[in-house]
XYZ file of C-alpha atoms in Angstrom:
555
model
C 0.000 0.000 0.000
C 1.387 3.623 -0.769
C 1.283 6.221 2.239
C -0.622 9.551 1.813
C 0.486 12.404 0.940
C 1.548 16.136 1.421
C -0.021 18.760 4.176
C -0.743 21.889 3.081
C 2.615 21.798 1.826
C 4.080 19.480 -0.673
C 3.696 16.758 2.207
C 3.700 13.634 0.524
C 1.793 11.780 2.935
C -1.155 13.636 4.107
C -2.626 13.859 0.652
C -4.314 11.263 0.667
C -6.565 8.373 -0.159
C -6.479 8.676 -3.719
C -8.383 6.623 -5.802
C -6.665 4.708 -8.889
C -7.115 6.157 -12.750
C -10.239 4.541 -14.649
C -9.558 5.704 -18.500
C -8.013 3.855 -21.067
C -7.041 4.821 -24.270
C -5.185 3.398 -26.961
C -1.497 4.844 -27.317
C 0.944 3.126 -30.005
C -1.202 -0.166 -29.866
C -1.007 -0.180 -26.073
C -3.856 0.167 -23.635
C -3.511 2.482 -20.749
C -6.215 1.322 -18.331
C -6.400 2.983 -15.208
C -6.010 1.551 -11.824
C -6.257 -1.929 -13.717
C -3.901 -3.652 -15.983
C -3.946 -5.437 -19.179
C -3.916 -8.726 -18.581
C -0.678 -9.998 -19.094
C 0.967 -7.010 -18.086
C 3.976 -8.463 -16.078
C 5.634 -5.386 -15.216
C 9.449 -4.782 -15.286
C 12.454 -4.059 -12.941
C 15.313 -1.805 -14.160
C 18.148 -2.840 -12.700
C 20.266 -0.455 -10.863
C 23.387 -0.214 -12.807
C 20.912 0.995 -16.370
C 19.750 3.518 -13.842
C 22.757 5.250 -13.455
C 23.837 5.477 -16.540
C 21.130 7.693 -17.202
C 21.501 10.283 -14.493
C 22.374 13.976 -14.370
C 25.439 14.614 -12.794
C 25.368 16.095 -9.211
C 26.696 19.317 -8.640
C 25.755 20.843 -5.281
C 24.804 24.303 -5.550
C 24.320 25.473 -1.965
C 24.611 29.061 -1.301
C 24.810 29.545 1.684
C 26.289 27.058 4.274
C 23.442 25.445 7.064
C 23.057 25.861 10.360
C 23.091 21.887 10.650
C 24.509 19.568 8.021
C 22.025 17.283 6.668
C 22.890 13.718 7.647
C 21.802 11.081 4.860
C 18.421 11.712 4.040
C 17.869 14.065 6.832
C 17.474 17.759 5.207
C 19.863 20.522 5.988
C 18.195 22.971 8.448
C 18.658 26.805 8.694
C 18.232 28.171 12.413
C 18.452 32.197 10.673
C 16.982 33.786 7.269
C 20.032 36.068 5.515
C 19.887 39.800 5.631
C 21.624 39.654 1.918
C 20.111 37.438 -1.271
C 21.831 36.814 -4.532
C 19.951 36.393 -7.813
C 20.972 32.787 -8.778
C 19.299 33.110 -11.999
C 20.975 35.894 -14.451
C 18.940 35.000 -17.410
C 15.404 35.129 -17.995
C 14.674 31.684 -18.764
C 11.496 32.308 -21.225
C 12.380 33.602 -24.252
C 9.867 32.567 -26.576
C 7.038 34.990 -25.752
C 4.670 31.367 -25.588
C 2.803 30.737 -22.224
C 3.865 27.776 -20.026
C 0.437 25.629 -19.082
C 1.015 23.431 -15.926
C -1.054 20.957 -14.119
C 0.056 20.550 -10.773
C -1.782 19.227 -7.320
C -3.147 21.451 -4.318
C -4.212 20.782 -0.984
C -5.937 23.979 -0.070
C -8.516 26.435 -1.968
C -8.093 27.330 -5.348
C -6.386 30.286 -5.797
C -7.364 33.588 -7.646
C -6.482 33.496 -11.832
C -3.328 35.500 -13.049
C -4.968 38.686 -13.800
C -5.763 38.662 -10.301
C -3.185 37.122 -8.623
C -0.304 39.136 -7.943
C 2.018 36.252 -6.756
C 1.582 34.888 -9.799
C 2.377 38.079 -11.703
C 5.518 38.884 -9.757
C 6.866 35.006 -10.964
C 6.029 35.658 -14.427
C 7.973 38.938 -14.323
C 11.000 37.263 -13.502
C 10.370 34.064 -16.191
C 10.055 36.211 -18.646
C 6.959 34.174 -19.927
C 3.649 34.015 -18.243
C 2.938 30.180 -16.283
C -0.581 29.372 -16.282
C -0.788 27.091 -13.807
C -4.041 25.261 -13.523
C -4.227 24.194 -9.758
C -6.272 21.091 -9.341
C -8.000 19.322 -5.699
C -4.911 17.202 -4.756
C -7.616 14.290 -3.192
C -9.232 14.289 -7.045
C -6.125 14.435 -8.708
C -6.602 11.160 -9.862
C -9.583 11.339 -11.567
C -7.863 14.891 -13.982
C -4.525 12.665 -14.402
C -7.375 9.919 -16.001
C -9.193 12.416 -17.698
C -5.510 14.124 -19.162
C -3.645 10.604 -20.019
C -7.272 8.963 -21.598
C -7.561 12.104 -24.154
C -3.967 12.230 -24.592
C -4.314 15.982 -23.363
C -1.205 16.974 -21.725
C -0.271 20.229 -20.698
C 3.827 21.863 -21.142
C 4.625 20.616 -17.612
C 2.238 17.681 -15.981
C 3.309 17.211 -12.225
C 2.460 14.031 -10.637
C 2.555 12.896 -7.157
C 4.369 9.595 -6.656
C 1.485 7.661 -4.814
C -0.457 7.698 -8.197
C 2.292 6.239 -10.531
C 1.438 2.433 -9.195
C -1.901 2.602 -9.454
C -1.717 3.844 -13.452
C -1.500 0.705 -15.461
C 1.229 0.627 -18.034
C 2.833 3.906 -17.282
C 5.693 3.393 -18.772
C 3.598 3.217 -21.794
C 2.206 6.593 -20.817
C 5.648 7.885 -20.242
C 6.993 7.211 -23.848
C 3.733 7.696 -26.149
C 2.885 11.651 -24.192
C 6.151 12.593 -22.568
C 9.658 14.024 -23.297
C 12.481 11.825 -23.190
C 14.426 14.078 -20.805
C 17.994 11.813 -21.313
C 19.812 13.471 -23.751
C 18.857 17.207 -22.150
C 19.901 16.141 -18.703
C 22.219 13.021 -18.718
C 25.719 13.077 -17.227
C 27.364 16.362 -17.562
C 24.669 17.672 -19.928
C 22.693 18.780 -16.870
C 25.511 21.291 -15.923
C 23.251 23.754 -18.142
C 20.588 23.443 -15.718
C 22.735 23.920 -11.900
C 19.847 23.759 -9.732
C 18.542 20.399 -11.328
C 21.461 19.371 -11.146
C 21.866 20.236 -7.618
C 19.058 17.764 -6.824
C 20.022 14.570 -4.912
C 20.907 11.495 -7.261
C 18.405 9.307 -4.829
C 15.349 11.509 -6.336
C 16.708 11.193 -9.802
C 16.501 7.298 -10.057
C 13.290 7.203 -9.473
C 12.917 8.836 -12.929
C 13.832 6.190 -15.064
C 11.232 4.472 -16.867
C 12.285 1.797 -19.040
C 16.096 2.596 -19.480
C 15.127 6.365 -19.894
C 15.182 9.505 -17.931
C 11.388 10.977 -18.632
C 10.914 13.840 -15.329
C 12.437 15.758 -12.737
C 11.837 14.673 -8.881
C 10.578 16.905 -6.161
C 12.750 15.371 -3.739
C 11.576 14.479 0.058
C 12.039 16.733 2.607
C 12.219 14.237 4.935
C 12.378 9.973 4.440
C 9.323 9.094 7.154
C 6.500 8.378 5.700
C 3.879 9.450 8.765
C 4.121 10.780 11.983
C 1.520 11.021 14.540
C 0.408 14.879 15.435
C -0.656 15.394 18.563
C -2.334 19.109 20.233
C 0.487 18.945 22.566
C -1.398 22.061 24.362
C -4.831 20.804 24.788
C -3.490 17.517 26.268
C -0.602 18.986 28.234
C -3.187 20.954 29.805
C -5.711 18.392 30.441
C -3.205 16.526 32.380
C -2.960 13.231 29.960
C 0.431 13.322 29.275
C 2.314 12.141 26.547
C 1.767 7.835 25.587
C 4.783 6.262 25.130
C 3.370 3.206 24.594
C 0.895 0.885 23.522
C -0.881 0.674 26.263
C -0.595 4.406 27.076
C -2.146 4.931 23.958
C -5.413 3.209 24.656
C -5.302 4.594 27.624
C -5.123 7.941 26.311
C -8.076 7.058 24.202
C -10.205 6.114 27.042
C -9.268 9.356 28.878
C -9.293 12.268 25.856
C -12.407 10.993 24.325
C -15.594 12.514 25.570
C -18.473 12.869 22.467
C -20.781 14.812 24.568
C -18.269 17.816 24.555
C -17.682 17.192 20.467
C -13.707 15.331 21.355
C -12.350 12.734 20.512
C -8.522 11.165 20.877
C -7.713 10.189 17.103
C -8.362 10.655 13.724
C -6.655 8.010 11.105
C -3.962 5.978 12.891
C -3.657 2.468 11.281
C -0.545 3.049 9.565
C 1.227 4.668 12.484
C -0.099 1.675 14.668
C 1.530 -0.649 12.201
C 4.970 0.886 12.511
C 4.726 0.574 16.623
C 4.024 -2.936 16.242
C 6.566 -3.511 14.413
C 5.292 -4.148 10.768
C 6.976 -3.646 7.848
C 5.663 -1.299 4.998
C 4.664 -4.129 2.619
C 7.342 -6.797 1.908
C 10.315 -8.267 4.158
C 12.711 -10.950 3.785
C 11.964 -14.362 5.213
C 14.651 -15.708 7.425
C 14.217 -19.273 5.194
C 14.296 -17.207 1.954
C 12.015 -15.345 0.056
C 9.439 -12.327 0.501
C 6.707 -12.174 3.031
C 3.885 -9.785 2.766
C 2.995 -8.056 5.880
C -0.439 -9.022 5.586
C 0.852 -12.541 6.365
C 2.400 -11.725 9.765
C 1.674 -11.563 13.160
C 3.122 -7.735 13.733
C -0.156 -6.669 11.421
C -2.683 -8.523 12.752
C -1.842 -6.948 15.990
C -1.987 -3.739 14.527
C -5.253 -4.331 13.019
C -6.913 -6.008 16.115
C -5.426 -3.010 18.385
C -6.996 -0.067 15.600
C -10.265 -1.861 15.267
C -10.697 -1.743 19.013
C -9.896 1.895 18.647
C -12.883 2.370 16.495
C -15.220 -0.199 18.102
C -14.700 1.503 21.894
C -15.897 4.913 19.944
C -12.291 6.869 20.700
C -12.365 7.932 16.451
C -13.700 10.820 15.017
C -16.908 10.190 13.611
C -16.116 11.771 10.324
C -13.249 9.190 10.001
C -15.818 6.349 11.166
C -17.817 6.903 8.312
C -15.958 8.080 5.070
C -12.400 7.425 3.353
C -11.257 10.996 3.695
C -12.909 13.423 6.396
C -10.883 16.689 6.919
C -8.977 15.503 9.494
C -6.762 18.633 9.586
C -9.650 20.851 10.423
C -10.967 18.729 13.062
C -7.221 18.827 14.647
C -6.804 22.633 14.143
C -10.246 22.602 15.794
C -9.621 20.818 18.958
C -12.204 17.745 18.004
C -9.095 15.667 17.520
C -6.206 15.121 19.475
C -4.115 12.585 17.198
C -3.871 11.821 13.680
C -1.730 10.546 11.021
C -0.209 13.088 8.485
C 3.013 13.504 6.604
C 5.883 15.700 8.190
C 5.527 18.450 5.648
C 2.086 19.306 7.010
C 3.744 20.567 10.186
C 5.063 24.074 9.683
C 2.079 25.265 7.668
C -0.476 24.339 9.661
C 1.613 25.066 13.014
C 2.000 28.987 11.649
C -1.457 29.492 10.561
C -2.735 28.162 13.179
C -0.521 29.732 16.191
C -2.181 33.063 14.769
C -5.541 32.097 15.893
C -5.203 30.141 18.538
C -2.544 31.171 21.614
C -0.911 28.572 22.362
C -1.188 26.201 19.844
C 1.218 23.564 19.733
C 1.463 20.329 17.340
C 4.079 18.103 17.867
C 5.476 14.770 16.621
C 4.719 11.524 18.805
C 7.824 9.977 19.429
C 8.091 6.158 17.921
C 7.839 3.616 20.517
C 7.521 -0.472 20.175
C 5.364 -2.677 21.494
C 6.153 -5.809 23.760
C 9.710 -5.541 23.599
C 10.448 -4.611 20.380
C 11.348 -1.778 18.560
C 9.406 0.522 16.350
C 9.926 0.873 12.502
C 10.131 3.555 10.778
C 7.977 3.512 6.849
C 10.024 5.722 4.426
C 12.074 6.353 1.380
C 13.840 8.825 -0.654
C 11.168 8.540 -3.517
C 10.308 12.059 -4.807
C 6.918 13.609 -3.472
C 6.466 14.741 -7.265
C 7.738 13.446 -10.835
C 7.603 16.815 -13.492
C 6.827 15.820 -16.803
C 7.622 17.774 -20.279
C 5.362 17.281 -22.852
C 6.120 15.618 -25.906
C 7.110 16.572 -29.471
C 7.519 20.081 -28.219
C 10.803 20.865 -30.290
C 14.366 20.922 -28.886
C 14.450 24.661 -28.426
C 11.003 24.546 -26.245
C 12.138 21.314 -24.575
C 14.876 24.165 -23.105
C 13.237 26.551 -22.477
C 10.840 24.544 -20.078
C 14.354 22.901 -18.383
C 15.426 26.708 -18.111
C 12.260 26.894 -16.325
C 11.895 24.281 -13.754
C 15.278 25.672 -13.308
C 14.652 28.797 -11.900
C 11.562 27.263 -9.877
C 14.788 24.857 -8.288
C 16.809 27.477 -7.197
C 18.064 27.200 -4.207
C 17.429 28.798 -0.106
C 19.834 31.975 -0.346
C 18.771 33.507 -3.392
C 16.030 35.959 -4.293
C 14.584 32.997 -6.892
C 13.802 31.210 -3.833
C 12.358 33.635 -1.308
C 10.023 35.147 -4.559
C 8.670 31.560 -4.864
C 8.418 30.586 -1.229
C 6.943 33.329 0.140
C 6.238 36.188 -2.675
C 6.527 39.869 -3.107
C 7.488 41.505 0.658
C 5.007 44.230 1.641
C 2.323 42.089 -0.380
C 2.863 38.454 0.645
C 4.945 38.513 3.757
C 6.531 40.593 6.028
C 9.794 40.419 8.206
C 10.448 39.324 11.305
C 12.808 40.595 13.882
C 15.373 38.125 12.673
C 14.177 38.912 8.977
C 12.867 35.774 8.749
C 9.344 36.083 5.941
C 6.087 35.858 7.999
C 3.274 35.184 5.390
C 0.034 37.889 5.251
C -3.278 37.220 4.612
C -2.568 37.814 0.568
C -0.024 35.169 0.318
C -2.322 32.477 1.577
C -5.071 33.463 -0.643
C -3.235 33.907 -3.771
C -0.319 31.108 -3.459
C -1.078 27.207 -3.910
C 2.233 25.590 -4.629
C 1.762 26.694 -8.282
C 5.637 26.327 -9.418
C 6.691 25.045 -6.069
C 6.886 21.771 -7.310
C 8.039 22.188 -10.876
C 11.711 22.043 -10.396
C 12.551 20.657 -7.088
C 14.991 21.990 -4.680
C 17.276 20.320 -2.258
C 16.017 19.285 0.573
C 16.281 21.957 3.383
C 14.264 23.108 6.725
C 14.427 26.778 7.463
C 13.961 28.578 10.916
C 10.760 31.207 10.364
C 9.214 33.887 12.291
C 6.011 32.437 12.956
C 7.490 29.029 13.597
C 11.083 29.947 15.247
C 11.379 26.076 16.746
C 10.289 24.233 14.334
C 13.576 24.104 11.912
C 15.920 22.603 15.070
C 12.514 20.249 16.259
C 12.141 18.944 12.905
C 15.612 17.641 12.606
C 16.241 16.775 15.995
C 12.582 14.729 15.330
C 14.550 12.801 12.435
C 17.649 11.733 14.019
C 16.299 10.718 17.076
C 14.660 8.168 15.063
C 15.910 7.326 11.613
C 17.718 4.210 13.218
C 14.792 2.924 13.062
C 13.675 3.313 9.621
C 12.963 -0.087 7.597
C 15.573 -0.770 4.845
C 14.572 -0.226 1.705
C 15.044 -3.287 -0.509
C 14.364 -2.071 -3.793
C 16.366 1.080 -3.229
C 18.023 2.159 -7.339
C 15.895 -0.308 -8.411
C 13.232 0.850 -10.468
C 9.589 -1.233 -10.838
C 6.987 -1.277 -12.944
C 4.626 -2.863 -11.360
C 2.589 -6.141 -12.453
C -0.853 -5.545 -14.059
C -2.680 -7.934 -11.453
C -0.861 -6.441 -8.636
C -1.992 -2.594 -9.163
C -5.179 -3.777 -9.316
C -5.753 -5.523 -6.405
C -4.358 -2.568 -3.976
C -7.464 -0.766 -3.604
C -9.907 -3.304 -3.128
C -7.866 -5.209 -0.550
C -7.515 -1.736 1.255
C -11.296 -1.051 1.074
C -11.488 -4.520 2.499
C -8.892 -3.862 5.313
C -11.053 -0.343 6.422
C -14.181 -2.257 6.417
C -12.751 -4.752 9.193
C -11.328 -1.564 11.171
C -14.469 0.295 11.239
C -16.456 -2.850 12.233
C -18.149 -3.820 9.118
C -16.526 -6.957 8.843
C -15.309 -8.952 11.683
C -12.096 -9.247 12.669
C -11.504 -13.290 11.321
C -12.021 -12.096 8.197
C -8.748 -10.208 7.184
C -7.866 -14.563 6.630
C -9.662 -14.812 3.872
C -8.806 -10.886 2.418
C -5.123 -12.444 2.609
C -6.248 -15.136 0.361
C -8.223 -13.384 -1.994
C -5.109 -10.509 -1.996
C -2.848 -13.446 -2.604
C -4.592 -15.370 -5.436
C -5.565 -11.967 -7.513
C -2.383 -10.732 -7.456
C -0.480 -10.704 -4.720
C 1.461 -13.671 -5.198
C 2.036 -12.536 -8.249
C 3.406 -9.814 -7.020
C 5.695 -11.774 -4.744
C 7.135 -13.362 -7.611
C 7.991 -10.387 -9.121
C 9.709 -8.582 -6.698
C 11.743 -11.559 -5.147
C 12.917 -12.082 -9.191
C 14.018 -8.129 -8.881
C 15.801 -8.995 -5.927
C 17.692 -11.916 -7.348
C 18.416 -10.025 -10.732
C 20.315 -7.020 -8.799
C 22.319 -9.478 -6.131
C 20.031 -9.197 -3.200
């Protein structure tokens, strides 16, 4: 199963329960059939050494040395803002006088049209060519990428969150038949022409081979967990519940926090957070005999599951959560009605300074990981991009540049006046300063900016001390090494799948299957017999396949 995605942010996790594409349409005598397969398909596994052939050479292009090296995949952070920018970008990069259309995902209202939309306006100014970015409901993003790929109706740039590329059947298909074949623009030293791509970690890039070929530009992680567990860290500090650090302190907590008469209760979704205390791996480990075992097949998730059903049968979740796939979990958090629930680390600082301006006080903080009977925690997560950027295809070499000099300029990096326009806008309009000089975003900047070319280019991953969250730079980091011990090895890691045909398509009807038994319309003994109906459709299948990609690469 693939976590949810971004916050507010670009948060990859929080984002959501997505559901699969549903299209097809017939592309070079293939079928691309969404959220289901042709049968047939068997997928493919590049193996690692084709991968980095492929690869732009890195080039860091910091500007300004952190505050605290990043360790591994734990970002950089930034504990002050810099009283003195540089322009990283000398050039406009639009030269062609032709707009830029853009798709790209957003997690928040829609924001006003250029001609009224003076972020937008300012970013054009510097491109040099006016972005038309159309911004679409990141939890229905699924249904416009099936809509775009079954009419073959692509826009310059197409950004796509990495959640949805295993549910599209035969995207590599898609890749080659509607999108640029980035290789010989970015490969090797070629990318030099492009720094701040360039500057983007080679994990990210890997995951942007499809079949042999280098086809988009990543949106690297800002962070390799894939969940944490918020908690109102001032509502329960001052009801006296203290902080669970374990199991059964989480029950407990349950028991105490929830009271439905005064419109509380203790948690929103948990399940995947409860798997990772219990020990349970994301979806495949190695067998100590040999071989791949599903986690549906061990002990560590049944416990899981028994422990979150009980959760939901003792009447300690939301309501809202009881009874659909996706309630707004994030208001009912800001709003008190919550007290813990599941979201990606990039919906932290958002939410924590728009919210600390309306409520005093408020304070959202991180559960620490804990095991359960003895054993330790672990930790989902991987350096897979948030977002893949695609460039449409059969646009011309010299327009095939210009869009590279483009998601250039939306990469550059923290330091330069490229990056604080994008980030946080015009000052006086968008944000003002700090004592430190740190931005603070106004009311204008969160009405008129949704990520629009946030996501276009990238940027390295980085966590920056601001004004209206001052701690949450050093907490963030501190949060990650504390923990990243812990995180589950990632056995595929420079490999890159394509996934079988019969294993895409069982996914989301073995997870409908799996929240029907949580919420209590299915008993508990029957998550048996969704293991053998997962298994037989194909998730043995998809055993097969990976342990082969294993074997192929030497592992």
């Amino acid at each position: 199963m693939t976590p949810s995605q971004p916050g507010a942010s670009t948060d990859r996790r929080t984002v959501l329960r997505l559901i699969g594409l549903g299209a097809a349409a017939t592309m070079g005598g293939s079928t691309l059939a969404g959220c289901s397969k042709e049968v047939g398909s068997q997928g493919s596994a590049t193996q690692a050494d084709a991968i980095k052939a492929v690869l732009p050479t890195y080039k860091a292009a910091d500007l300004l040395p952190p505050d605290i090296p990043g360790e591994g995949p734990i970002p950089s952070g930034y504990l002050k803002y810099p009283t003195e920018l540089v322009d990283a970008v000398t050039e406009q990069p639009g030269r062609s006088g032709q707009q830029v259309r853009a798709i790209s995902p957003w997690w928040g209202p829609t924001p006003p049209a250029n001609d009224r939309n003076e972020y937008m306006q300012a970013i054009n100014a510097k491109l040099g060519v006016e972005m038309v970015v159309s911004v679409q409901d990141g939890n229905t993003y699924a249904d416009k990428l099936s809509a775009l790929l079954g009419a073959r109706d692509v826009p310059d740039l197409l950004c796509v969150p990495n959640w949805e590329v295993d549910k599209i059947a035969r995207f590599s298909d898609a890749t080659k038949a509607l999108f640029e074949d980035l290789t010989d623009y970015l490969q090797g030293d070629k990318a030099a022409a492009y720094p701040y791509l360039a500057a983007l970690p080679t994990g990210s890039w890997e995951y942007c081979v499809w079949g042999g070929r280098l086809y988009a530009a990543p949106f690297p992680t800002d962070g390799p967990f894939a969940w944490t567990l918020f908690h109102r860290k001032d509502l329960i500090d001052k009801a006296g519940y203290g902080t669970p650090t374990s199991i059964e302190e989480l029950y407990e907590f349950g028991k105490k926090a929830t009271n439905a008469n005064q419109g509380v209760w203790a948690f929103g979704t948990v399940f995947d957070m409860v798997q990772q205390f219990y020990g349970c791996n994301q979806t495949w480990r190695k067998k100590a005999d040999g071989g791949l075992e599903h986690k549906y097949e061990t002990a560590e998730f049944k416990a899981a599951l028994e422990f979150t059903a009980r959760l939901f049968a003792e009447g300690m979740v939301h309501p809202d959560t009881v009874a659909s796939k996706g309630a707004d979990e994030k208001q009912l958090f800001n709003a008190g009605k919550i007290l813990m629930y599941q979201d990606g680390m990039g919906a932290w600082q958002g939410m924590q300074g728009e919210q600390a301006k309306v409520t005093p006080g408020f304070n959202m903080q991180p559960l620490p990981f804990f095991g359960v009977n003895g054993k330790d925690a672990i930790v989902w997560g991987s350096e897979k991009p948030v977002f893949y950027t695609f460039v449409k295809k059969d646009l011309g070499r010299e327009r095939v540049e210009e869009l590279l000099r483009v998601m250039n300029w939306c990469a550059a990096p923290f330091g330069s006046r490229e990056f604080e326009l994008r980030e946080y806008g015009v000052e006086g309009k968008h944000f003002t300063r700090a004592a430190d000089h740190s931005p603070i975003p106004t009311d204008q900047f969160r009405k008129e900016f949704a990520g629009q070319v946030n996501s276009l280019g990238g940027r390295p991953p980085i966590k920056i001390r601001s004004g209206d969250t001052p701690n949450y730079a050093q907490e963030y980091i501190d949060f990650h090494k504390k923990f990243i011990g812990l995180r589950e090895p990632e056995l595929f890691a420079g490999i890159k799948l394509e996934l079988p045909a019969n294993w895409s398509k069982v996914l989301q009807p073995t997870d409908d299957k799996i929240r029907d038994i949580l919420r209590g319309r299915r008993p508990l003994t029957d998550m048996d017999q969704v293991t053998k109906e997962f298994l037989s459709t194909g998730g043995e299948e998809g055993r097969a396949f990976h342990e082969k990609a294993l074997s192929d690469n030497g592992r």
